[in-house]
CSV table of C-alpha atoms in Angstrom, one decimal:
chain,number,residue,atom,x,y,z
F,1,MET,CA,-19.5,-20.4,-9.5
F,2,ASN,CA,-19.1,-18.7,-13.2
F,3,LYS,CA,-15.6,-18.0,-14.3
F,4,VAL,CA,-14.3,-14.7,-14.7
F,5,ALA,CA,-12.1,-13.4,-17.7
F,6,ILE,CA,-10.6,-10.0,-18.5
F,7,ILE,CA,-11.0,-9.2,-22.2
F,8,GLY,CA,-9.6,-5.9,-22.3
F,9,VAL,CA,-7.6,-3.3,-20.6
F,10,GLY,CA,-6.5,0.5,-20.7
F,11,HIS,CA,-4.0,2.5,-19.0
F,12,THR,CA,-3.2,6.1,-19.4
F,13,LYS,CA,0.1,7.7,-19.1
F,14,PHE,CA,1.1,8.1,-15.3
F,15,GLY,CA,2.8,11.2,-14.3
F,16,LYS,CA,2.3,14.7,-14.1
F,17,LEU,CA,-0.6,15.3,-16.5
F,18,GLU,CA,-1.3,18.8,-16.4
F,19,ASP,CA,-4.1,19.0,-19.0
F,20,LYS,CA,-6.1,15.9,-17.4
F,21,ASN,CA,-8.6,16.1,-14.7
F,22,LEU,CA,-10.0,13.3,-12.5
F,23,LEU,CA,-12.8,12.6,-14.9
F,24,ASP,CA,-10.8,12.5,-17.9
F,25,LEU,CA,-8.2,10.0,-16.5
F,26,LEU,CA,-11.2,7.9,-15.6
F,27,CYS,CA,-12.9,8.1,-18.8
F,28,ASP,CA,-9.9,8.0,-21.1
F,29,ALA,CA,-8.8,4.7,-19.2
F,30,SER,CA,-12.4,3.3,-19.5
F,31,LEU,CA,-12.7,4.1,-23.2
F,32,GLN,CA,-9.4,2.3,-24.0
F,33,ALA,CA,-10.5,-0.8,-22.2
F,34,ILE,CA,-14.0,-0.8,-23.9
F,35,GLU,CA,-12.2,-0.4,-27.2
F,36,ASN,CA,-9.4,-3.0,-26.4
F,37,SER,CA,-12.4,-5.5,-25.5
F,38,ASN,CA,-14.2,-4.9,-28.5
F,39,THR,CA,-17.3,-4.1,-26.5
F,40,ASN,CA,-18.1,-0.7,-27.9
F,41,ASP,CA,-21.7,-1.7,-28.9
F,42,LYS,CA,-22.4,-3.7,-25.4
F,43,ASP,CA,-24.2,-2.6,-22.5
F,44,PHE,CA,-22.7,-3.1,-19.2
F,45,ASP,CA,-24.2,-4.6,-16.1
F,46,ALA,CA,-21.8,-2.7,-13.7
F,47,VAL,CA,-19.1,-0.4,-13.2
F,48,TYR,CA,-16.8,-0.3,-10.3
F,49,VAL,CA,-15.0,3.0,-10.0
F,50,SER,CA,-11.8,3.2,-7.8
F,51,CYS,CA,-10.4,6.3,-6.1
F,52,MET,CA,-9.2,7.3,-2.9
F,53,LEU,CA,-9.0,10.9,-2.5
F,54,ALA,CA,-11.7,12.3,-5.1
F,55,GLU,CA,-13.5,14.3,-2.3
F,56,THR,CA,-10.2,15.6,-0.5
F,57,LEU,CA,-8.1,16.4,-3.6
F,58,ASN,CA,-10.5,17.1,-6.3
F,59,HIS,CA,-13.8,18.2,-4.6
F,60,MET,CA,-15.8,15.6,-6.2
F,61,THR,CA,-18.3,12.9,-5.1
F,62,ALA,CA,-20.4,10.5,-7.0
F,63,ILE,CA,-17.7,10.1,-9.6
F,64,ALA,CA,-19.1,6.6,-10.7
F,65,SER,CA,-22.5,8.3,-11.6
F,66,ALA,CA,-20.3,10.8,-13.4
F,67,VAL,CA,-18.3,8.1,-15.5
F,68,VAL,CA,-21.3,6.1,-16.7
F,69,ASP,CA,-22.8,9.6,-17.8
F,70,ARG,CA,-19.7,10.7,-19.6
F,71,ILE,CA,-19.0,7.3,-21.3
F,72,GLY,CA,-22.5,6.4,-22.3
F,73,LEU,CA,-22.8,3.3,-20.0
F,74,ILE,CA,-26.3,4.5,-18.5
F,75,PRO,CA,-28.1,2.5,-16.9
F,76,ALA,CA,-25.3,0.3,-15.5
F,77,ALA,CA,-25.2,-0.1,-12.0
F,78,ALA,CA,-22.2,2.3,-10.8
F,79,ASP,CA,-20.4,2.0,-7.3
F,80,HIS,CA,-17.4,4.1,-6.2
F,81,VAL,CA,-15.1,1.6,-4.5
F,82,LYS,CA,-12.8,3.0,-1.6
F,83,ASN,CA,-10.2,1.0,0.3
F,84,GLY,CA,-7.3,3.5,0.5
F,85,PRO,CA,-4.5,2.7,-1.8
F,86,ALA,CA,-6.2,-0.7,-2.5
F,87,SER,CA,-9.4,0.8,-3.8
F,88,GLY,CA,-8.4,-0.6,-7.3
F,89,GLY,CA,-7.9,-4.2,-5.8
F,90,SER,CA,-11.2,-4.0,-3.9
F,91,ALA,CA,-13.0,-2.8,-7.2
F,92,ILE,CA,-11.8,-5.8,-9.1
F,93,LYS,CA,-12.8,-8.0,-6.2
F,94,ASN,CA,-16.3,-6.7,-6.3
F,95,ALA,CA,-16.3,-7.2,-10.2
F,96,PHE,CA,-15.1,-10.7,-9.7
F,97,TYR,CA,-17.8,-11.6,-7.4
F,98,SER,CA,-20.6,-9.8,-9.3
F,99,ILE,CA,-19.8,-12.2,-12.3
F,100,THR,CA,-19.0,-15.3,-10.3
F,101,SER,CA,-22.4,-15.0,-8.5
F,102,GLY,CA,-24.3,-14.8,-11.7
F,103,ALA,CA,-25.6,-11.4,-11.1
F,104,CYS,CA,-23.6,-9.7,-13.9
F,105,ASP,CA,-22.2,-10.7,-17.1
F,106,MET,CA,-20.0,-7.6,-18.4
F,107,VAL,CA,-18.5,-5.2,-16.0
F,108,LEU,CA,-16.1,-2.3,-16.2
F,109,VAL,CA,-13.5,-1.4,-13.5
F,110,VAL,CA,-11.7,1.8,-13.7
F,111,GLY,CA,-9.3,3.5,-11.0
F,112,ALA,CA,-7.6,6.7,-11.2
F,113,GLU,CA,-6.1,9.6,-9.1
F,114,LYS,CA,-5.3,13.1,-9.9
F,115,MET,CA,-2.7,14.3,-7.4
F,116,THR,CA,0.1,16.5,-8.9
F,117,HIS,CA,-1.9,19.7,-8.9
F,118,ILE,CA,-1.6,19.9,-5.3
F,119,THR,CA,1.3,22.1,-4.4
F,120,THR,CA,1.0,22.8,-0.8
F,121,PRO,CA,3.5,21.3,1.0
F,122,GLY,CA,2.9,18.1,3.1
F,123,LEU,CA,-0.7,18.3,1.9
F,124,ILE,CA,-0.5,15.0,0.0
F,125,THR,CA,1.3,13.3,2.9
F,126,SER,CA,-1.4,14.5,5.3
F,127,ALA,CA,-4.1,13.5,3.1
F,128,VAL,CA,-2.8,9.9,2.7
F,129,ALA,CA,-1.8,9.8,6.4
F,130,THR,CA,-5.6,10.1,7.2
F,131,LEU,CA,-5.6,6.2,6.6
F,132,THR,CA,-3.6,5.7,9.8
F,133,HIS,CA,-4.9,5.2,13.2
F,134,HIS,CA,-6.2,8.5,14.3
F,135,ASN,CA,-5.5,8.5,18.2
F,136,ALA,CA,-2.7,6.2,18.3
F,137,GLU,CA,-0.8,7.0,15.2
F,138,ARG,CA,-1.7,10.1,13.3
F,139,VAL,CA,-2.0,12.7,16.2
F,140,HIS,CA,1.7,11.9,16.8
F,141,GLY,CA,2.7,13.1,13.3
F,142,VAL,CA,3.0,9.4,11.9
F,143,SER,CA,2.8,9.4,8.0
F,144,LEU,CA,3.2,6.5,5.6
F,145,PRO,CA,6.9,7.2,5.0
F,146,SER,CA,7.5,7.3,8.9
F,147,LEU,CA,6.0,3.7,9.3
F,148,ALA,CA,8.1,2.5,6.4
F,149,GLY,CA,11.2,4.2,8.0
F,150,MET,CA,10.8,2.4,11.1
F,151,LEU,CA,10.0,-0.8,9.5
F,152,THR,CA,13.2,-0.6,7.4
F,153,ARG,CA,15.1,0.0,10.6
F,154,THR,CA,13.6,-2.9,12.2
F,155,TYR,CA,14.0,-5.2,9.5
F,156,MET,CA,17.7,-4.3,9.0
F,157,GLU,CA,18.4,-4.9,12.6
F,158,LYS,CA,16.4,-8.1,12.9
F,159,TYR,CA,18.0,-9.7,9.8
F,160,ASN,CA,21.3,-7.9,9.5
F,161,VAL,CA,20.4,-6.7,6.1
F,162,PRO,CA,22.6,-3.8,4.7
F,163,LYS,CA,20.6,-0.9,3.2
F,164,GLU,CA,21.8,-1.4,-0.3
F,165,TRP,CA,19.9,-4.7,-0.6
F,166,ILE,CA,16.9,-2.9,0.1
F,167,THR,CA,17.4,0.3,-2.2
F,168,SER,CA,18.5,-2.3,-5.0
F,169,ILE,CA,14.8,-2.8,-5.5
F,170,ALA,CA,14.4,0.8,-6.6
F,171,VAL,CA,17.1,0.5,-9.0
F,172,LYS,CA,15.5,-2.7,-10.5
F,173,ASN,CA,12.3,-1.1,-10.8
F,174,HIS,CA,13.7,2.0,-12.4
F,175,LYS,CA,15.2,-0.4,-14.8
F,176,ASN,CA,12.1,-2.0,-15.7
F,177,GLY,CA,10.0,1.4,-15.9
F,178,MET,CA,12.6,2.0,-18.8
F,179,ASN,CA,10.7,-0.2,-20.9
F,180,ASN,CA,7.1,0.7,-19.9
F,181,PRO,CA,5.9,3.6,-22.2
F,182,TYR,CA,3.2,4.4,-19.4
F,183,ALA,CA,5.4,4.8,-16.6
F,184,HIS,CA,5.9,8.0,-14.7
F,185,PHE,CA,9.7,7.5,-14.8
F,186,GLN,CA,11.4,6.0,-17.7
F,187,LYS,CA,15.0,6.5,-16.6
F,188,GLU,CA,17.5,4.4,-15.0
F,189,ILE,CA,19.1,5.3,-11.5
F,190,THR,CA,22.3,3.8,-9.9
F,191,LEU,CA,22.7,2.2,-6.6
F,192,GLU,CA,25.2,5.0,-5.5
F,193,LYS,CA,22.9,7.9,-6.5
F,194,ALA,CA,19.8,6.3,-5.1
F,195,LEU,CA,21.9,5.6,-1.6
F,196,ALA,CA,23.1,9.4,-1.8
F,197,SER,CA,19.6,11.0,-2.4
F,198,PRO,CA,17.9,13.0,0.5
F,199,ILE,CA,16.7,11.3,3.6
F,200,ILE,CA,13.0,11.5,4.1
F,201,ALA,CA,12.4,9.2,6.8
F,202,ASP,CA,15.7,7.8,8.1
F,203,PRO,CA,17.1,5.3,6.9
F,204,LEU,CA,14.7,5.7,3.9
F,205,ARG,CA,15.7,8.1,1.2
F,206,LEU,CA,13.9,9.8,-1.6
F,207,TYR,CA,14.7,7.0,-4.1
F,208,ASP,CA,13.2,4.3,-1.8
F,209,ILE,CA,9.9,6.1,-2.0
F,210,CYS,CA,7.2,6.1,-4.7
F,211,PRO,CA,6.2,9.3,-6.5
F,212,ILE,CA,3.0,11.2,-6.3
F,213,SER,CA,1.4,10.7,-9.8
F,214,ASP,CA,-1.9,11.2,-12.0
F,215,GLY,CA,-3.0,8.4,-13.8
F,216,GLY,CA,-5.8,6.0,-14.7
F,217,ALA,CA,-6.1,2.4,-15.5
F,218,ALA,CA,-9.2,0.3,-16.5
F,219,MET,CA,-10.4,-3.4,-17.4
F,220,VAL,CA,-13.4,-5.2,-19.0
F,221,LEU,CA,-14.5,-8.3,-17.1
F,222,CYS,CA,-17.1,-10.9,-18.4
F,223,SER,CA,-17.9,-14.5,-17.7
F,224,ALA,CA,-15.6,-16.7,-19.1
F,225,GLU,CA,-18.2,-18.6,-21.3
F,226,ILE,CA,-18.7,-15.5,-23.6
F,227,ALA,CA,-15.0,-14.1,-23.4
F,228,LYS,CA,-13.9,-15.7,-26.7
F,229,LYS,CA,-16.6,-14.0,-28.6
F,230,PHE,CA,-14.7,-10.5,-27.9
F,231,CYS,CA,-11.0,-11.5,-27.4
F,232,ASP,CA,-8.7,-14.2,-28.7
F,233,THR,CA,-6.6,-14.4,-25.5
F,234,PRO,CA,-8.9,-13.6,-22.4
F,235,ILE,CA,-6.9,-13.9,-19.1
F,236,LEU,CA,-8.8,-15.6,-16.2
F,237,ILE,CA,-9.1,-14.3,-12.5
F,238,THR,CA,-8.7,-17.7,-10.7
F,239,GLY,CA,-7.8,-16.4,-7.2
F,240,VAL,CA,-8.8,-13.4,-5.3
F,241,GLY,CA,-7.9,-12.9,-1.5
F,242,GLN,CA,-8.4,-10.2,1.0
F,243,ALA,CA,-7.4,-9.9,4.9
F,244,THR,CA,-6.9,-7.3,7.6
F,245,ASP,CA,-4.5,-6.7,10.3
F,246,THR,CA,-4.2,-4.3,13.1
F,247,HIS,CA,-4.8,-0.8,12.2
F,248,ILE,CA,-2.3,0.1,14.9
F,249,VAL,CA,0.9,-0.9,13.4
F,250,TYR,CA,2.8,-1.4,16.6
F,251,GLU,CA,0.3,-3.6,17.8
F,252,ARG,CA,1.4,-6.6,15.6
F,253,GLU,CA,3.8,-9.0,17.4
F,254,ASP,CA,6.2,-8.7,14.7
F,255,LEU,CA,6.4,-5.6,12.3
F,256,THR,CA,8.2,-7.4,9.8
F,257,VAL,CA,5.4,-9.9,9.0
F,258,LEU,CA,2.6,-8.9,6.8
F,259,LYS,CA,0.1,-11.4,8.4
F,260,ALA,CA,-2.7,-10.0,6.2
F,261,LEU,CA,-0.6,-10.7,3.0
F,262,GLN,CA,0.1,-14.5,4.2
F,263,ILE,CA,-3.7,-14.8,4.7
F,264,CYS,CA,-4.9,-13.1,1.6
F,265,SER,CA,-2.3,-14.8,-0.7
F,266,LYS,CA,-3.1,-18.2,0.7
F,267,GLN,CA,-6.6,-17.4,-0.1
F,268,ALA,CA,-5.9,-16.5,-3.8
F,269,TYR,CA,-3.4,-19.5,-4.2
F,270,SER,CA,-6.2,-22.0,-2.7
F,271,MET,CA,-8.8,-20.7,-4.8
F,272,ALA,CA,-6.6,-21.1,-8.1
F,273,LYS,CA,-5.4,-24.2,-6.9
F,274,LYS,CA,-1.7,-22.8,-7.3
F,275,THR,CA,1.4,-22.5,-5.1
F,276,PRO,CA,4.1,-19.8,-5.1
F,277,GLU,CA,6.3,-22.0,-7.2
F,278,ASP,CA,3.6,-21.7,-10.1
F,279,ILE,CA,4.0,-18.1,-10.3
F,280,ASP,CA,5.7,-16.5,-13.3
F,281,VAL,CA,5.3,-12.8,-12.6
F,282,CYS,CA,4.3,-10.5,-9.6
F,283,GLU,CA,3.3,-7.2,-9.3
F,284,ALA,CA,3.9,-6.0,-5.6
F,285,HIS,CA,3.0,-2.7,-3.8
F,286,ASP,CA,6.6,-1.0,-3.5
F,287,ALA,CA,5.3,2.2,-2.2
F,288,PHE,CA,8.5,1.9,-0.2
F,289,THR,CA,11.5,-0.4,-1.1
F,290,ILE,CA,11.1,-2.2,1.9
F,291,LEU,CA,7.5,-3.3,1.0
F,292,GLU,CA,8.6,-5.1,-1.8
F,293,ALA,CA,11.2,-7.1,0.1
F,294,ILE,CA,8.9,-8.2,2.8
F,295,GLN,CA,6.0,-8.6,0.4
F,296,SER,CA,8.1,-11.2,-1.6
F,297,GLU,CA,8.6,-13.3,1.7
F,298,ASP,CA,4.9,-13.2,2.6
F,299,LEU,CA,3.8,-14.1,-0.9
F,300,GLY,CA,5.7,-17.2,-0.3
F,301,PHE,CA,8.7,-16.7,-2.7
F,302,PHE,CA,11.4,-16.3,-0.4
F,303,LYS,CA,12.1,-17.1,3.5
F,304,LYS,CA,11.8,-14.4,6.0
F,305,GLY,CA,14.5,-12.2,6.1
F,306,GLU,CA,15.6,-13.0,2.6
F,307,GLY,CA,13.5,-10.7,0.3
F,308,ALA,CA,16.1,-7.9,0.0
F,309,LYS,CA,19.0,-10.4,-0.4
F,310,ALA,CA,17.0,-12.2,-3.1
F,311,ALA,CA,16.4,-8.6,-4.9
F,312,TYR,CA,20.2,-7.6,-4.6
F,313,GLU,CA,21.2,-10.9,-6.3
F,314,GLY,CA,18.9,-10.3,-9.1
F,315,LEU,CA,16.2,-13.2,-8.4
F,316,THR,CA,13.5,-10.8,-8.9
F,317,GLU,CA,14.5,-9.0,-12.2
F,318,ILE,CA,13.1,-9.9,-15.5
F,319,GLY,CA,14.8,-13.2,-16.3
F,320,GLY,CA,15.1,-14.0,-12.6
F,321,VAL,CA,13.4,-17.0,-10.7
F,322,ILE,CA,10.4,-14.9,-9.8
F,323,PRO,CA,10.3,-11.4,-11.7
F,324,ILE,CA,8.6,-8.8,-9.5
F,325,ASN,CA,7.4,-5.4,-10.8
F,326,PRO,CA,8.2,-5.9,-14.5
F,327,SER,CA,6.0,-2.8,-15.1
F,328,GLY,CA,8.5,-0.6,-12.8
F,329,GLY,CA,6.3,-0.8,-9.9
F,330,LEU,CA,4.8,2.0,-7.8
F,331,LYS,CA,8.4,3.3,-7.6
F,332,ALA,CA,8.8,4.0,-11.5
F,333,ARG,CA,5.3,3.3,-13.1
F,334,GLY,CA,4.1,5.8,-10.6
F,335,HIS,CA,1.5,5.7,-7.8
F,336,PRO,CA,-2.0,7.3,-8.6
F,337,LEU,CA,-3.2,5.6,-5.4
F,338,GLY,CA,-6.8,4.6,-6.8
F,339,ALA,CA,-5.2,3.4,-10.2
F,340,THR,CA,-2.5,1.2,-8.8
F,341,GLY,CA,-4.5,-1.9,-8.0
F,342,VAL,CA,-6.3,-1.8,-11.4
F,343,ALA,CA,-2.7,-0.9,-13.1
F,344,GLN,CA,-1.1,-4.1,-11.3
F,345,VAL,CA,-3.6,-6.3,-13.0
F,346,VAL,CA,-3.4,-4.6,-16.4
F,347,GLU,CA,0.5,-5.2,-16.4
F,348,LEU,CA,-0.2,-8.9,-15.8
F,349,VAL,CA,-2.7,-9.1,-18.5
F,350,TRP,CA,-0.2,-7.8,-20.9
F,351,GLN,CA,2.6,-10.1,-19.8
F,352,LEU,CA,0.1,-13.0,-19.9
F,353,ARG,CA,-1.1,-11.9,-23.3
F,354,GLY,CA,2.8,-11.6,-24.6
F,355,GLU,CA,2.1,-7.8,-25.2
F,356,ALA,CA,4.7,-6.3,-22.8
F,357,GLY,CA,7.1,-5.5,-25.3
F,358,LYS,CA,10.8,-5.1,-24.1
F,359,ARG,CA,9.8,-5.9,-20.5
F,360,GLN,CA,8.1,-9.1,-21.6
F,361,ILE,CA,8.7,-12.2,-19.6
F,362,GLU,CA,8.9,-15.1,-21.8
F,363,GLY,CA,6.2,-17.7,-21.5
F,364,ALA,CA,4.4,-16.0,-18.5
F,365,GLU,CA,1.4,-18.0,-17.7
F,366,THR,CA,0.1,-17.2,-14.1
F,367,GLY,CA,0.8,-14.0,-12.3
F,368,ILE,CA,-0.3,-12.6,-8.8
F,369,THR,CA,-0.6,-9.1,-7.2
F,370,CYS,CA,-0.2,-7.5,-3.7
F,371,ASN,CA,-2.2,-4.4,-3.5
F,372,PHE,CA,-1.8,-2.5,0.0
F,373,GLY,CA,-4.9,-0.7,1.5
F,374,GLY,CA,-3.1,0.9,4.5
F,375,PHE,CA,0.3,0.1,6.1
F,376,GLY,CA,-0.3,-3.5,5.9
F,377,ASN,CA,-3.5,-3.5,7.6
F,378,ASN,CA,-5.6,-4.1,4.7
F,379,ILE,CA,-4.3,-6.2,1.6
F,380,LEU,CA,-5.8,-7.8,-1.5
F,381,SER,CA,-4.0,-10.4,-3.7
F,382,ILE,CA,-5.2,-11.2,-7.3
F,383,LEU,CA,-4.2,-14.2,-9.2
F,384,VAL,CA,-4.6,-14.5,-13.0
F,385,GLU,CA,-3.8,-17.0,-15.5
F,386,ARG,CA,-4.0,-17.4,-19.4
F,387,MET,CA,-7.3,-19.2,-20.2
D,1,MET,CA,-5.2,12.1,32.6
D,2,SER,CA,-2.1,13.4,34.4
D,3,GLU,CA,0.7,14.8,32.2
D,4,THR,CA,2.9,11.7,32.7
D,5,THR,CA,0.6,8.9,32.8
D,6,ILE,CA,-0.5,6.7,29.7
D,7,VAL,CA,-3.7,4.8,30.4
D,8,TRP,CA,-4.1,1.5,28.3
D,9,LYS,CA,-6.4,-1.5,28.5
D,10,LYS,CA,-5.9,-5.2,29.4
D,11,CYS,CA,-8.7,-7.6,28.5
D,12,LYS,CA,-10.2,-9.2,31.6
D,13,LYS,CA,-10.5,-12.4,29.8
D,14,CYS,CA,-7.4,-13.3,27.7
D,15,ARG,CA,-5.2,-10.3,29.4
D,16,LYS,CA,-4.1,-8.8,26.1
D,17,LEU,CA,-2.6,-5.4,26.4
D,18,GLN,CA,-4.1,-2.9,23.9
D,19,HIS,CA,-4.5,0.4,22.8
D,20,PRO,CA,-7.8,2.0,24.8
D,21,ASP,CA,-9.6,2.7,21.4
D,22,HIS,CA,-10.5,-1.0,21.0
D,23,LEU,CA,-14.2,-1.5,22.1
D,24,ARG,CA,-13.8,-5.4,22.1
D,25,CYS,CA,-10.8,-7.1,22.7
D,26,ILE,CA,-8.4,-7.7,19.5
D,27,GLN,CA,-7.6,-11.2,20.4
D,28,CYS,CA,-10.7,-12.7,21.9
D,29,LYS,CA,-13.5,-10.0,21.3
D,30,ASN,CA,-14.3,-9.6,25.0
D,31,THR,CA,-15.7,-6.4,26.2
D,32,THR,CA,-14.3,-6.1,29.7
D,33,PHE,CA,-11.1,-4.5,30.4
D,34,ASP,CA,-8.8,-3.4,33.3
D,35,THR,CA,-6.9,-0.2,33.2
D,36,VAL,CA,-3.2,-0.5,32.9
D,37,LYS,CA,-1.0,2.6,33.5
D,38,SER,CA,2.5,3.0,32.1
D,39,SER,CA,5.6,3.2,34.4
D,40,GLY,CA,7.0,6.3,32.5
D,41,ASP,CA,10.3,4.6,31.8
D,42,CYS,CA,10.3,2.5,28.6
D,43,LYS,CA,13.0,1.4,25.9
D,44,LEU,CA,13.1,2.1,22.3
D,45,LEU,CA,12.0,-0.6,20.0
D,46,THR,CA,12.5,1.5,16.3
D,47,TYR,CA,12.4,4.9,15.6
D,48,THR,CA,12.8,7.2,12.2
D,49,ILE,CA,13.8,10.8,11.7
D,50,LEU,CA,10.9,12.3,9.6
D,51,ASN,CA,12.1,15.0,7.1
D,52,ALA,CA,8.8,15.5,5.2
D,53,PRO,CA,6.2,16.4,7.9
D,54,PRO,CA,2.4,16.1,7.2
D,55,SER,CA,1.0,19.4,6.9
D,56,GLU,CA,-0.3,19.5,10.6
D,57,TYR,CA,3.4,19.8,11.5
D,58,ARG,CA,4.1,22.4,9.1
D,59,ASP,CA,6.0,24.5,11.4
D,60,LYS,CA,8.5,22.0,11.9
D,61,LYS,CA,11.3,20.9,9.4
D,62,SER,CA,11.8,17.5,10.9
D,63,TYR,CA,11.0,15.2,14.0
D,64,THR,CA,11.6,12.0,15.5
D,65,ILE,CA,9.1,9.3,15.8
D,66,GLY,CA,9.6,6.1,17.8
D,67,VAL,CA,8.0,3.1,19.1
D,68,VAL,CA,8.9,2.0,22.9
D,69,GLU,CA,8.1,-1.0,25.1
D,70,TYR,CA,7.1,-0.4,28.7
D,71,SER,CA,8.4,-3.0,31.4
D,72,ASN,CA,5.1,-4.2,31.7
D,73,GLY,CA,4.9,-5.1,27.9
D,74,LEU,CA,2.8,-2.3,26.9
D,75,LYS,CA,3.9,-0.5,23.7
D,76,ALA,CA,3.3,2.8,22.5
D,77,ILE,CA,4.2,5.2,19.5
D,78,GLY,CA,5.1,8.8,20.0
D,79,GLN,CA,7.4,11.8,19.1
D,80,ILE,CA,11.1,11.4,20.5
D,81,ILE,CA,12.4,14.9,21.8
D,82,SER,CA,15.8,14.3,20.4
D,83,SER,CA,17.2,13.1,17.2
D,84,GLU,CA,20.8,12.5,18.3
D,85,ASN,CA,22.5,9.5,19.7
D,86,LEU,CA,19.3,7.4,19.4
D,87,LYS,CA,19.9,3.6,19.7
D,88,ILE,CA,17.5,0.8,19.7
D,89,GLY,CA,17.1,-0.5,23.1
D,90,MET,CA,18.0,2.8,24.9
D,91,LYS,CA,16.1,3.9,27.9
D,92,LEU,CA,13.3,6.8,27.6
D,93,THR,CA,11.0,8.5,29.8
D,94,SER,CA,7.6,9.4,28.5
D,95,LYS,CA,5.2,12.4,28.9
D,96,PHE,CA,1.5,13.1,27.7
D,97,GLN,CA,1.4,16.7,26.4
D,98,LYS,CA,0.3,19.2,23.8
D,99,LEU,CA,2.4,18.3,20.3
D,100,THR,CA,0.8,20.7,17.8
D,101,GLU,CA,-2.2,22.3,16.7
D,102,ASN,CA,-4.2,20.9,13.7
D,103,LEU,CA,-5.4,22.9,10.5
D,104,ASP,CA,-8.4,24.1,12.4
D,105,GLY,CA,-6.3,25.4,15.3
D,106,LYS,CA,-7.4,22.7,17.7
D,107,GLU,CA,-4.6,21.5,20.0
D,108,ILE,CA,-3.4,18.2,19.6
D,109,PHE,CA,-2.2,16.1,22.5
D,110,GLY,CA,-0.1,12.9,22.7
D,111,ILE,CA,2.7,10.9,24.0
D,112,THR,CA,6.5,12.3,23.8
D,113,PHE,CA,9.7,10.4,25.1
D,114,LYS,CA,12.8,11.7,26.1
D,115,PRO,CA,16.3,10.0,26.7
D,116,THR,CA,16.8,9.4,30.3
């Protein structure tokens, strides 16, 4: 099995980008990654384009064909990868196996979403809710925030957790986002303000929930053998895992257990021959504060029921025992759906190269992601290391 | 389907209760099922009051969604016709009824719960 290296990354500003359309975001991020990897004059074998709602929100199909045409990568193979908000993670997984198998040597992954031009109330919520189970959940008006609200209530009752422990995750992620020039929000918030923000899906409030964002992120991957020709600090992908769980959320025995994450992170750890104790930095999928708390448990960093407490006590801050979301996470960096899974790994690349500026985790050598493609029913975990 | 009966599936082989959408058992892959009907009364497992409805429910400012468990172990999700004095573990009755119309004007049916 060939080893896989990331030799360059790109990341547009995330936020409300009025003068950029979906294709602009995909191409801007791609060209940055190509420039960053010194592969301007190289042919690519394959391009994986991640976007969740191109058809619904942008009336575009065949976006992978559009990207290779616009950035001059014809005749590279080009695929549009769709797996909900884990489309980015799935695109990276596809690129990874295309190289490990020996089929490809040079591959581009790019993810983006253009969302903020939609102004109809409820339309984005409704478009995202199409990923829930149609007959059991969606017809009843179940949205992603409502599932997160119910999960938060169950977790608080089961483990006797006060809401401020959970919401402290938003405060920490906003603090980290302050030092990320690409983040949607570069503004600190106080716990008092977050706990008093409008209720969206009781007990979840506005500041517990990620924003709707535009943005793109990209990376160039190649077989590790040739990586040093292009880049002094290649970052290896050494573990990839993916697993699924029941589509109907209430059909799980215990709502507060993300079985798919337990399985896919174990796959990633085992492929890389690592344990949770070896991880220096993590990028989690905090679409809602409760998710980061539970993910930190099912990734193996904390015991069940102790994730929110650990965050409240500062264990997941930069400088803590396991820093989570130094980028600001989905909460502050923003959540352009198709870009998120790629942006998570881009942040780990910057951290492992020592290029993360004021949010740098000193000496970070190993990182892991958690990328959600539904409400815990399709999850990817990607583990990266310094070469 | 009657207005108050909710029909679920139980695997003939491993006896796992599940949503009728499953074509093969989620636990053992078996394809034969018995029909299980809800008893009408159930208890509240968890809930949320949603203040940001998706566009299918654009005519409502807010509504309550809950997960319940019937005495036979069957679980279901639906809308609770109340947002006040809700408590985990409280008794509810359930009904199958029209909930809303989708963006194409088609009637949407589903489960509702009411405190007893």
